[in-house]
Amino acid sequence: MPLDPTLVQYVDTHLERFVRLLERFVAQPSVSAHGEGIEAMASLVEAALADAGLDVVRGATAGNPILLGTSEGASPRRVLFYNHYDVQPADPGDGWESPPWTPTRREGRLFGRGVADNKGNLAARIAAVHALRAVRGTLPAGVTFVVEGEEEIGSPHLPAFVADHRDRLAADGCIWETGGVDWEGAPLLTLGCKGVLVVELRARGANRDLHSSYGPIVPNPAWRLVWALASIKGPDERILVDGWEDDCIPPRERELALADALPDETAALLTNLGLPRFLDGLEGRALRRRLLFGCSATINGLSAGYAGPGVKTILPHEARAKLDFRLVPGQRPADLAAKLRRHLDAHGFDDIEILSADGEPAARSDPDAPFVRLVIDTAAAVYGRPPVISPTMTGAGPMAAFTDLLGLPVATSGCSHPDSRAHGPNENIRLDDFRQAILHAAAILDALPALPG
């Protein structure tokens, strides 16, 4: 499946134009967590899709708008690109070497909030449509873009949008929002994602903060919350909530084989994270299997009382904790939230409130689906080496809306690399990876008319 040299030449000649498009995206804040710049970013993406020749509809939701861009092609085959235009907050600001909303090029990389997650991939796919139209005069296959503005807050309105537009979203397969290369520069294709349940717990005591001399007689909500959290997971890393893993669907042999064939990145990851060892001394195959197929419970943040400089001897009136639970196929967020409530009650923590509980189920695609094979083959042609294939990613997303509601096989493709630092300071992509992501998106569209079945 050789690359069209005319297409490669066009991308190389116009690469600076495409990078500038990405820089415009990055320069526009679009933080869904508190609404900063969302409408302006939606308008920017809407204009970019229209400029690429797509018919664009702005879908209204109870939250941020979802952009639906479509174009017919020379064949009836069609690919769906799922992306999001919202990003994480830029905090902490003092960790950035250049301003997060000022796209900055350094040593072959582009830095800025959202450049890897997810504006780089969105810009690359729009660039691929531009390139194919310019070289061929038309697209070889149909294209549908679904670009939402709430992925970073759990995509609360996307599943309903997908269900309501099921007919308009019909396609042969979906390219997911994320993607990139591994530590060795090989394309890393991922075929699924974990699910997630995100909860916030609250313990309350007196009606106001008190002098800590009341400690012998007044309940301390910080201690109550700490004890409740300790009941959820043990030192052996097992989740102690009754029935938590009852509905887990174990990975198939094919998925285990793909995981076992992944390169051993234990040493590289330890060095990158500045750690001496992983939990339980895990490494190699055992590390990969737990990371890809294991459940987890993570305390994301704790807040109570006074944590500033100096001393303030108070007994706090309230304590809160935010947690996330990573889920595997078969587990249902709403069911697990109910199990967590029963667990807290049964262990004497009926006073601990669950303020919120939101989540998304896990999703997987068949690694032998024809569309997946096409993505694999085109990646090999673009990158000049076989891709590394992972049956699932460690993160979560609204993928089940596409695999389950639409029945689409899903695979990844993109411009991230292992040190892209998404969600953290100095988020970045390598510009060479951006070029490759454009070419891979174009190659997928180019090969789609020959998809068997």
Coordinates of C-alpha atoms in Angstrom, one line a residue:
M1 CA 0.0 0.0 0.0
P2 CA 2.5 2.6 -1.2
L3 CA 2.1 6.3 -0.5
D4 CA 1.2 8.6 -3.3
P5 CA 4.4 10.7 -3.8
T6 CA 2.3 13.6 -5.1
L7 CA 0.3 13.6 -1.9
V8 CA 3.5 13.5 0.2
Q9 CA 5.0 16.4 -1.8
Y10 CA 1.9 18.5 -1.3
V11 CA 1.9 17.9 2.5
D12 CA 5.6 18.8 2.7
T13 CA 5.1 21.9 0.6
H14 CA 2.2 23.1 2.7
L15 CA 3.3 21.9 6.1
E16 CA 3.9 25.3 7.4
R17 CA 0.4 26.3 6.6
F18 CA -1.0 23.4 8.5
V19 CA 1.2 24.1 11.5
R20 CA -0.1 27.6 11.6
L21 CA -3.6 26.3 11.7
L22 CA -2.7 24.2 14.7
E23 CA -1.1 27.2 16.3
R24 CA -4.3 29.2 15.9
F25 CA -6.1 26.3 17.6
V26 CA -3.7 26.2 20.5
A27 CA -3.7 30.0 21.0
Q28 CA -7.4 29.9 21.7
P29 CA -8.1 28.7 25.3
S30 CA -11.0 26.2 25.4
V31 CA -11.2 24.9 29.0
S32 CA -14.5 23.0 29.4
A33 CA -13.9 22.7 33.2
H34 CA -14.9 26.3 33.6
G35 CA -16.1 27.4 30.2
E36 CA -13.1 29.6 29.1
G37 CA -13.1 30.3 25.4
I38 CA -15.4 27.4 24.4
E39 CA -17.7 29.4 22.0
A40 CA -14.7 31.0 20.4
M41 CA -13.0 27.7 19.9
A42 CA -16.1 26.0 18.5
S43 CA -16.4 28.8 15.9
L44 CA -12.7 28.5 15.0
V45 CA -13.1 24.7 14.4
E46 CA -16.3 25.3 12.5
A47 CA -14.6 27.7 10.2
A48 CA -11.6 25.3 9.7
L49 CA -13.9 22.4 8.8
A50 CA -15.9 24.5 6.3
D51 CA -12.6 25.8 4.8
A52 CA -11.7 22.1 4.2
G53 CA -14.9 21.7 2.1
L54 CA -17.1 20.1 4.7
D55 CA -20.7 20.8 5.4
V56 CA -20.8 21.8 9.0
V57 CA -23.7 21.6 11.5
R58 CA -23.4 23.0 15.0
G59 CA -25.3 20.6 17.2
A60 CA -26.8 22.2 20.2
T61 CA -26.7 20.3 23.5
A62 CA -27.5 21.2 27.1
G63 CA -23.7 21.9 27.4
N64 CA -21.1 22.8 24.8
P65 CA -21.9 22.5 21.1
I66 CA -20.9 19.4 19.1
L67 CA -19.7 20.1 15.5
L68 CA -20.7 17.6 12.8
G69 CA -18.8 18.0 9.5
T70 CA -19.5 15.8 6.5
S71 CA -18.3 15.4 3.0
E72 CA -19.1 12.8 0.3
G73 CA -16.3 11.0 -1.5
A74 CA -15.7 9.3 -4.8
S75 CA -16.6 5.9 -3.2
P76 CA -19.5 5.1 -0.8
R77 CA -16.9 4.1 1.9
R78 CA -16.7 6.5 4.8
V79 CA -14.4 7.2 7.8
L80 CA -15.6 8.9 11.0
F81 CA -13.0 11.1 12.8
Y82 CA -13.8 11.7 16.5
N83 CA -12.1 14.7 18.1
H84 CA -12.7 17.2 20.8
Y85 CA -11.9 20.9 20.9
D86 CA -11.9 21.3 24.7
V87 CA -8.7 21.0 26.7
Q88 CA -7.5 20.7 30.3
P89 CA -6.8 23.8 32.5
A90 CA -3.3 25.1 32.2
D91 CA -2.6 24.9 35.9
P92 CA -0.1 24.9 37.5
G93 CA 1.1 28.0 35.6
D94 CA 4.5 28.1 37.1
G95 CA 5.5 24.7 35.5
W96 CA 5.4 26.1 32.0
E97 CA 8.6 27.1 30.2
S98 CA 6.5 29.2 27.8
P99 CA 3.0 30.6 28.2
P100 CA 0.5 27.7 27.7
W101 CA -1.8 29.7 25.3
T102 CA 1.2 31.0 23.3
P103 CA 2.2 28.2 20.9
T104 CA 6.0 28.1 20.9
R105 CA 8.4 26.1 18.8
R106 CA 11.5 24.8 20.4
E107 CA 13.9 22.1 19.1
G108 CA 11.5 20.7 16.6
R109 CA 8.6 20.6 18.9
L110 CA 5.5 22.8 19.4
F111 CA 4.5 23.6 23.0
G112 CA 1.1 24.7 24.3
R113 CA -2.0 23.5 26.1
G114 CA -4.0 21.1 24.0
V115 CA -1.4 20.7 21.3
A116 CA -1.3 16.9 21.9
D117 CA -4.7 16.5 23.5
N118 CA -6.4 17.0 21.2
K119 CA -5.9 19.9 18.8
G120 CA -2.8 18.4 17.0
N121 CA -4.8 15.4 15.8
L122 CA -7.8 17.5 14.8
A123 CA -5.6 19.8 12.8
A124 CA -3.8 16.9 11.2
R125 CA -7.0 15.3 10.0
I126 CA -8.3 18.6 8.6
A127 CA -5.0 19.0 6.8
A128 CA -5.3 15.5 5.3
V129 CA -8.7 16.5 3.8
H130 CA -7.2 19.7 2.4
A131 CA -4.3 17.7 0.8
L132 CA -6.5 15.1 -0.8
R133 CA -8.8 17.6 -2.3
A134 CA -5.9 19.6 -3.7
V135 CA -4.2 16.6 -5.2
R136 CA -7.2 14.6 -6.4
G137 CA -9.9 17.2 -6.8
T138 CA -12.2 15.2 -4.6
L139 CA -12.0 12.9 -1.6
P140 CA -11.5 9.2 -2.3
A141 CA -14.1 8.3 0.4
G142 CA -16.6 10.1 2.5
V143 CA -15.6 11.8 5.7
T144 CA -17.5 12.6 8.9
F145 CA -16.0 14.7 11.7
V146 CA -17.6 14.6 15.2
V147 CA -15.9 17.3 17.3
E148 CA -17.2 17.8 20.8
G149 CA -16.4 20.3 23.5
E150 CA -16.8 18.3 26.7
E151 CA -14.4 15.3 26.5
E152 CA -12.3 16.6 29.3
I153 CA -15.3 16.7 31.6
G154 CA -16.6 13.3 30.8
S155 CA -18.6 13.9 27.5
P156 CA -21.9 14.0 29.3
H157 CA -23.9 14.9 26.2
L158 CA -22.1 13.0 23.5
P159 CA -23.8 9.5 23.8
A160 CA -27.3 11.1 23.4
F161 CA -26.0 13.1 20.4
V162 CA -24.7 9.9 18.8
A163 CA -27.9 8.1 19.5
D164 CA -30.0 10.9 18.0
H165 CA -27.8 11.1 14.9
R166 CA -27.2 7.4 14.4
D167 CA -28.1 7.5 10.6
R168 CA -25.9 10.5 9.9
L169 CA -22.9 8.9 11.7
A170 CA -22.9 5.6 9.7
A171 CA -19.3 4.8 8.6
D172 CA -17.0 1.9 8.0
G173 CA -14.8 2.7 11.0
C174 CA -13.8 5.4 13.4
I175 CA -10.4 7.0 14.0
W176 CA -10.2 8.0 17.6
E177 CA -9.1 11.3 19.0
T178 CA -5.8 10.2 20.4
G179 CA -2.8 8.4 18.8
G180 CA 0.9 8.7 18.1
V181 CA 4.1 6.8 18.4
D182 CA 5.9 4.8 21.1
W183 CA 9.3 5.4 22.7
E184 CA 11.1 4.0 19.6
G185 CA 9.1 6.1 17.1
A186 CA 7.0 3.2 15.9
P187 CA 3.3 4.0 15.3
L188 CA 1.2 2.9 18.3
L189 CA -2.3 1.9 17.4
T190 CA -4.8 1.3 20.2
L191 CA -8.1 -0.5 19.7
G192 CA -10.0 0.3 22.8
C193 CA -10.1 2.2 26.1
K194 CA -10.8 1.7 29.7
G195 CA -13.9 2.9 31.4
V196 CA -14.0 5.3 34.3
L197 CA -16.1 6.2 37.3
V198 CA -15.3 9.6 38.9
V199 CA -16.7 10.3 42.3
E200 CA -16.5 13.1 44.9
L201 CA -17.0 12.2 48.6
R202 CA -17.7 14.5 51.5
A203 CA -17.6 14.2 55.3
R204 CA -19.1 16.9 57.5
G205 CA -18.7 17.6 61.2
A206 CA -19.6 20.8 63.1
N207 CA -21.2 23.7 61.4
R208 CA -17.9 25.6 61.3
D209 CA -14.2 25.2 61.8
L210 CA -13.3 24.9 65.5
H211 CA -10.3 25.3 67.7
S212 CA -8.5 22.0 67.6
S213 CA -8.8 21.8 71.4
Y214 CA -12.3 20.4 70.7
G215 CA -10.7 17.3 69.2
P216 CA -11.4 15.0 72.1
I217 CA -15.2 15.5 71.8
V218 CA -16.1 16.7 68.3
P219 CA -16.0 14.4 65.3
N220 CA -13.2 15.2 62.8
P221 CA -14.5 14.9 59.2
A222 CA -11.0 14.6 57.9
W223 CA -10.4 11.5 59.9
R224 CA -13.8 10.1 59.0
L225 CA -13.0 10.6 55.3
V226 CA -9.5 9.0 55.7
W227 CA -10.9 6.0 57.4
A228 CA -13.6 5.6 54.7
L229 CA -11.0 5.9 51.9
A230 CA -8.9 3.2 53.7
S231 CA -11.8 0.8 53.5
I232 CA -12.1 1.1 49.7
K233 CA -8.6 -0.2 48.8
G234 CA -6.1 -2.2 50.7
P235 CA -2.3 -2.0 50.8
D236 CA -2.2 -4.9 48.4
E237 CA -3.8 -2.6 45.8
R238 CA -7.0 -4.6 45.7
I239 CA -10.4 -2.8 45.7
L240 CA -12.3 -4.0 48.7
V241 CA -15.8 -3.0 47.6
D242 CA -18.0 -6.2 47.6
G243 CA -18.7 -7.4 44.1
W244 CA -16.6 -4.8 42.4
E245 CA -15.1 -7.2 39.8
D246 CA -18.1 -9.6 39.5
D247 CA -19.0 -8.4 36.0
C248 CA -15.5 -8.0 34.6
I249 CA -15.1 -9.7 31.2
P250 CA -11.6 -11.1 31.1
P251 CA -9.4 -10.2 28.1
R252 CA -9.5 -12.6 25.2
E253 CA -6.5 -14.7 24.2
R254 CA -6.0 -12.5 21.1
E255 CA -5.9 -9.4 23.3
L256 CA -3.5 -10.9 25.8
A257 CA -1.2 -11.9 22.9
L258 CA -1.2 -8.3 21.6
A259 CA -0.4 -7.0 25.1
D260 CA 2.4 -9.5 25.5
A261 CA 3.9 -8.5 22.2
L262 CA 4.2 -4.9 23.2
P263 CA 7.8 -3.7 23.7
D264 CA 9.0 -3.7 27.3
E265 CA 9.1 0.0 28.3
T266 CA 9.6 -0.6 32.0
A267 CA 13.1 1.0 32.2
A268 CA 12.2 3.9 29.9
L269 CA 9.0 4.7 31.8
L270 CA 10.7 4.5 35.2
T271 CA 13.4 6.9 34.1
N272 CA 10.8 9.3 32.6
L273 CA 8.7 9.3 35.8
G274 CA 11.7 9.4 38.1
L275 CA 10.6 6.3 40.0
P276 CA 12.8 3.5 41.4
R277 CA 10.2 0.8 40.9
F278 CA 6.5 0.2 40.1
L279 CA 3.9 -1.1 42.5
D280 CA 4.6 -4.7 43.6
G281 CA 7.8 -4.6 41.7
L282 CA 5.9 -5.1 38.4
E283 CA 7.8 -5.1 35.1
G284 CA 7.6 -6.5 31.6
R285 CA 4.6 -8.6 30.7
A286 CA 3.1 -8.5 34.2
L287 CA 3.3 -4.7 34.2
R288 CA 1.6 -4.4 30.8
R289 CA -1.2 -6.8 31.7
R290 CA -2.1 -5.0 34.9
L291 CA -1.9 -1.6 33.2
L292 CA -4.1 -2.6 30.3
F293 CA -6.5 -5.0 31.9
G294 CA -6.6 -4.2 35.6
C295 CA -9.0 -2.2 37.6
S296 CA -7.8 0.7 39.8
A297 CA -8.9 3.1 42.4
T298 CA -7.1 6.4 42.6
I299 CA -7.4 9.3 45.0
N300 CA -7.1 12.4 42.8
G301 CA -7.3 15.0 45.5
L302 CA -8.0 15.6 49.2
S303 CA -9.1 18.8 50.8
A304 CA -9.8 19.7 54.5
G305 CA -9.0 22.4 57.0
Y306 CA -5.8 24.5 56.7
A307 CA -2.8 23.5 54.6
G308 CA -1.1 26.9 54.2
P309 CA 2.2 28.2 55.6
G310 CA 2.8 28.2 59.3
V311 CA 0.4 26.7 61.9
K312 CA -3.3 27.0 62.3
T313 CA -4.6 24.5 64.9
I314 CA -8.2 24.0 63.7
L315 CA -10.6 21.1 63.6
P316 CA -12.1 21.3 60.1
H317 CA -15.9 21.2 59.6
E318 CA -15.7 19.5 56.2
A319 CA -13.5 17.2 54.2
R320 CA -13.7 16.2 50.6
A321 CA -12.0 13.7 48.3
K322 CA -12.1 13.2 44.5
L323 CA -11.4 9.7 43.2
D324 CA -11.5 7.8 39.9
F325 CA -11.9 4.1 39.3
R326 CA -10.6 2.7 36.0
L327 CA -12.9 0.1 34.6
V328 CA -12.7 -2.9 32.2
P329 CA -15.3 -4.3 29.9
G330 CA -18.4 -5.6 31.6
Q331 CA -18.3 -3.1 34.5
R332 CA -21.0 -0.4 34.5
P333 CA -20.4 3.0 36.1
A334 CA -23.9 3.3 37.6
D335 CA -23.8 -0.2 39.1
L336 CA -20.4 0.4 40.7
A337 CA -21.5 3.7 42.1
A338 CA -24.4 1.9 43.8
K339 CA -22.0 -0.8 45.1
L340 CA -19.7 2.0 46.5
R341 CA -22.7 3.5 48.4
R342 CA -23.6 0.1 49.9
H343 CA -20.0 -0.5 50.8
L344 CA -19.7 2.8 52.7
D345 CA -23.0 2.1 54.5
A346 CA -22.1 -1.4 55.5
H347 CA -18.7 -0.3 56.9
G348 CA -20.3 2.4 59.1
F349 CA -19.7 5.3 56.8
D350 CA -23.4 6.1 56.0
D351 CA -22.5 9.7 56.9
I352 CA -20.1 10.0 54.0
E353 CA -21.9 11.7 51.1
I354 CA -21.3 10.8 47.5
L355 CA -21.7 14.3 45.9
S356 CA -21.3 13.1 42.3
A357 CA -20.7 9.9 40.4
D358 CA -20.2 10.1 36.7
G359 CA -18.5 7.7 34.3
E360 CA -18.1 6.0 31.0
P361 CA -17.9 2.2 30.2
A362 CA -14.9 0.5 28.6
A363 CA -14.8 -0.3 24.9
R364 CA -12.8 -2.7 22.7
S365 CA -12.6 -3.3 18.9
D366 CA -11.8 -6.5 17.1
P367 CA -8.1 -6.4 16.1
D368 CA -9.0 -8.5 13.0
A369 CA -11.8 -6.2 11.7
P370 CA -11.1 -5.2 8.1
F371 CA -11.1 -1.5 8.9
V372 CA -8.5 -2.1 11.7
R373 CA -6.3 -4.1 9.3
L374 CA -6.5 -1.1 6.9
V375 CA -5.3 1.3 9.6
I376 CA -2.5 -1.1 10.5
D377 CA -1.4 -1.5 6.9
T378 CA -1.5 2.3 6.1
A379 CA 0.5 3.0 9.3
A380 CA 3.2 0.6 8.1
A381 CA 3.4 2.4 4.8
V382 CA 3.6 5.9 6.3
Y383 CA 6.0 5.1 9.0
G384 CA 8.1 2.6 7.2
R385 CA 7.8 0.0 10.0
P386 CA 5.1 -2.2 11.4
P387 CA 2.9 -0.5 14.0
V388 CA 2.8 -1.6 17.7
I389 CA -0.8 -2.6 18.5
S390 CA -2.3 -2.3 21.9
P391 CA -5.8 -3.8 22.6
T392 CA -6.7 -0.9 24.8
M393 CA -5.4 2.4 26.2
T394 CA -5.0 3.0 29.9
G395 CA -7.2 6.1 29.7
A396 CA -10.9 6.5 29.3
G397 CA -13.2 8.2 26.8
P398 CA -16.7 8.0 25.3
M399 CA -15.6 5.3 22.8
A400 CA -18.5 3.0 23.8
A401 CA -20.9 5.5 22.1
F402 CA -19.2 4.5 18.8
T403 CA -18.4 0.8 19.3
D404 CA -21.7 -0.1 21.0
L405 CA -24.3 2.4 19.7
L406 CA -22.9 2.6 16.2
G407 CA -21.2 -0.8 16.0
L408 CA -18.0 0.8 14.6
P409 CA -14.5 -0.6 14.8
V410 CA -12.2 2.0 16.3
A411 CA -8.5 2.6 16.0
T412 CA -6.1 5.4 16.9
S413 CA -3.8 7.5 14.8
G414 CA -2.1 10.8 15.7
C415 CA 0.9 12.9 16.6
S416 CA 1.5 12.3 20.3
H417 CA 4.6 10.7 21.7
P418 CA 5.4 9.3 25.1
D419 CA 6.7 12.6 26.5
S420 CA 4.0 14.8 25.1
R421 CA 2.9 15.6 28.7
A422 CA -0.8 15.9 27.9
H423 CA -2.7 17.4 30.9
G424 CA 0.5 18.7 32.4
P425 CA 2.9 21.7 32.0
N426 CA 4.9 21.9 28.8
E427 CA 2.5 19.8 26.7
N428 CA 4.0 19.3 23.3
I429 CA 4.2 17.4 20.0
R430 CA 7.1 16.9 17.6
L431 CA 6.5 18.6 14.3
D432 CA 7.8 15.5 12.4
D433 CA 5.1 13.5 14.2
F434 CA 2.5 16.0 13.1
R435 CA 3.6 15.6 9.5
Q436 CA 3.3 11.8 9.8
A437 CA -0.2 12.1 11.4
I438 CA -1.4 14.1 8.4
L439 CA 0.0 11.5 6.0
H440 CA -1.6 8.6 7.9
A441 CA -5.0 10.2 8.0
A442 CA -4.7 10.8 4.2
A443 CA -3.5 7.3 3.6
I444 CA -6.5 5.8 5.5
L445 CA -8.9 7.8 3.3
D446 CA -7.0 6.9 0.2
A447 CA -7.1 3.2 0.9
L448 CA -10.7 3.1 2.1
P449 CA -12.4 2.5 -1.3
A450 CA -10.6 -0.9 -1.4
L451 CA -11.9 -2.0 2.0
P452 CA -13.2 -5.6 1.7
G453 CA -16.6 -6.6 2.9

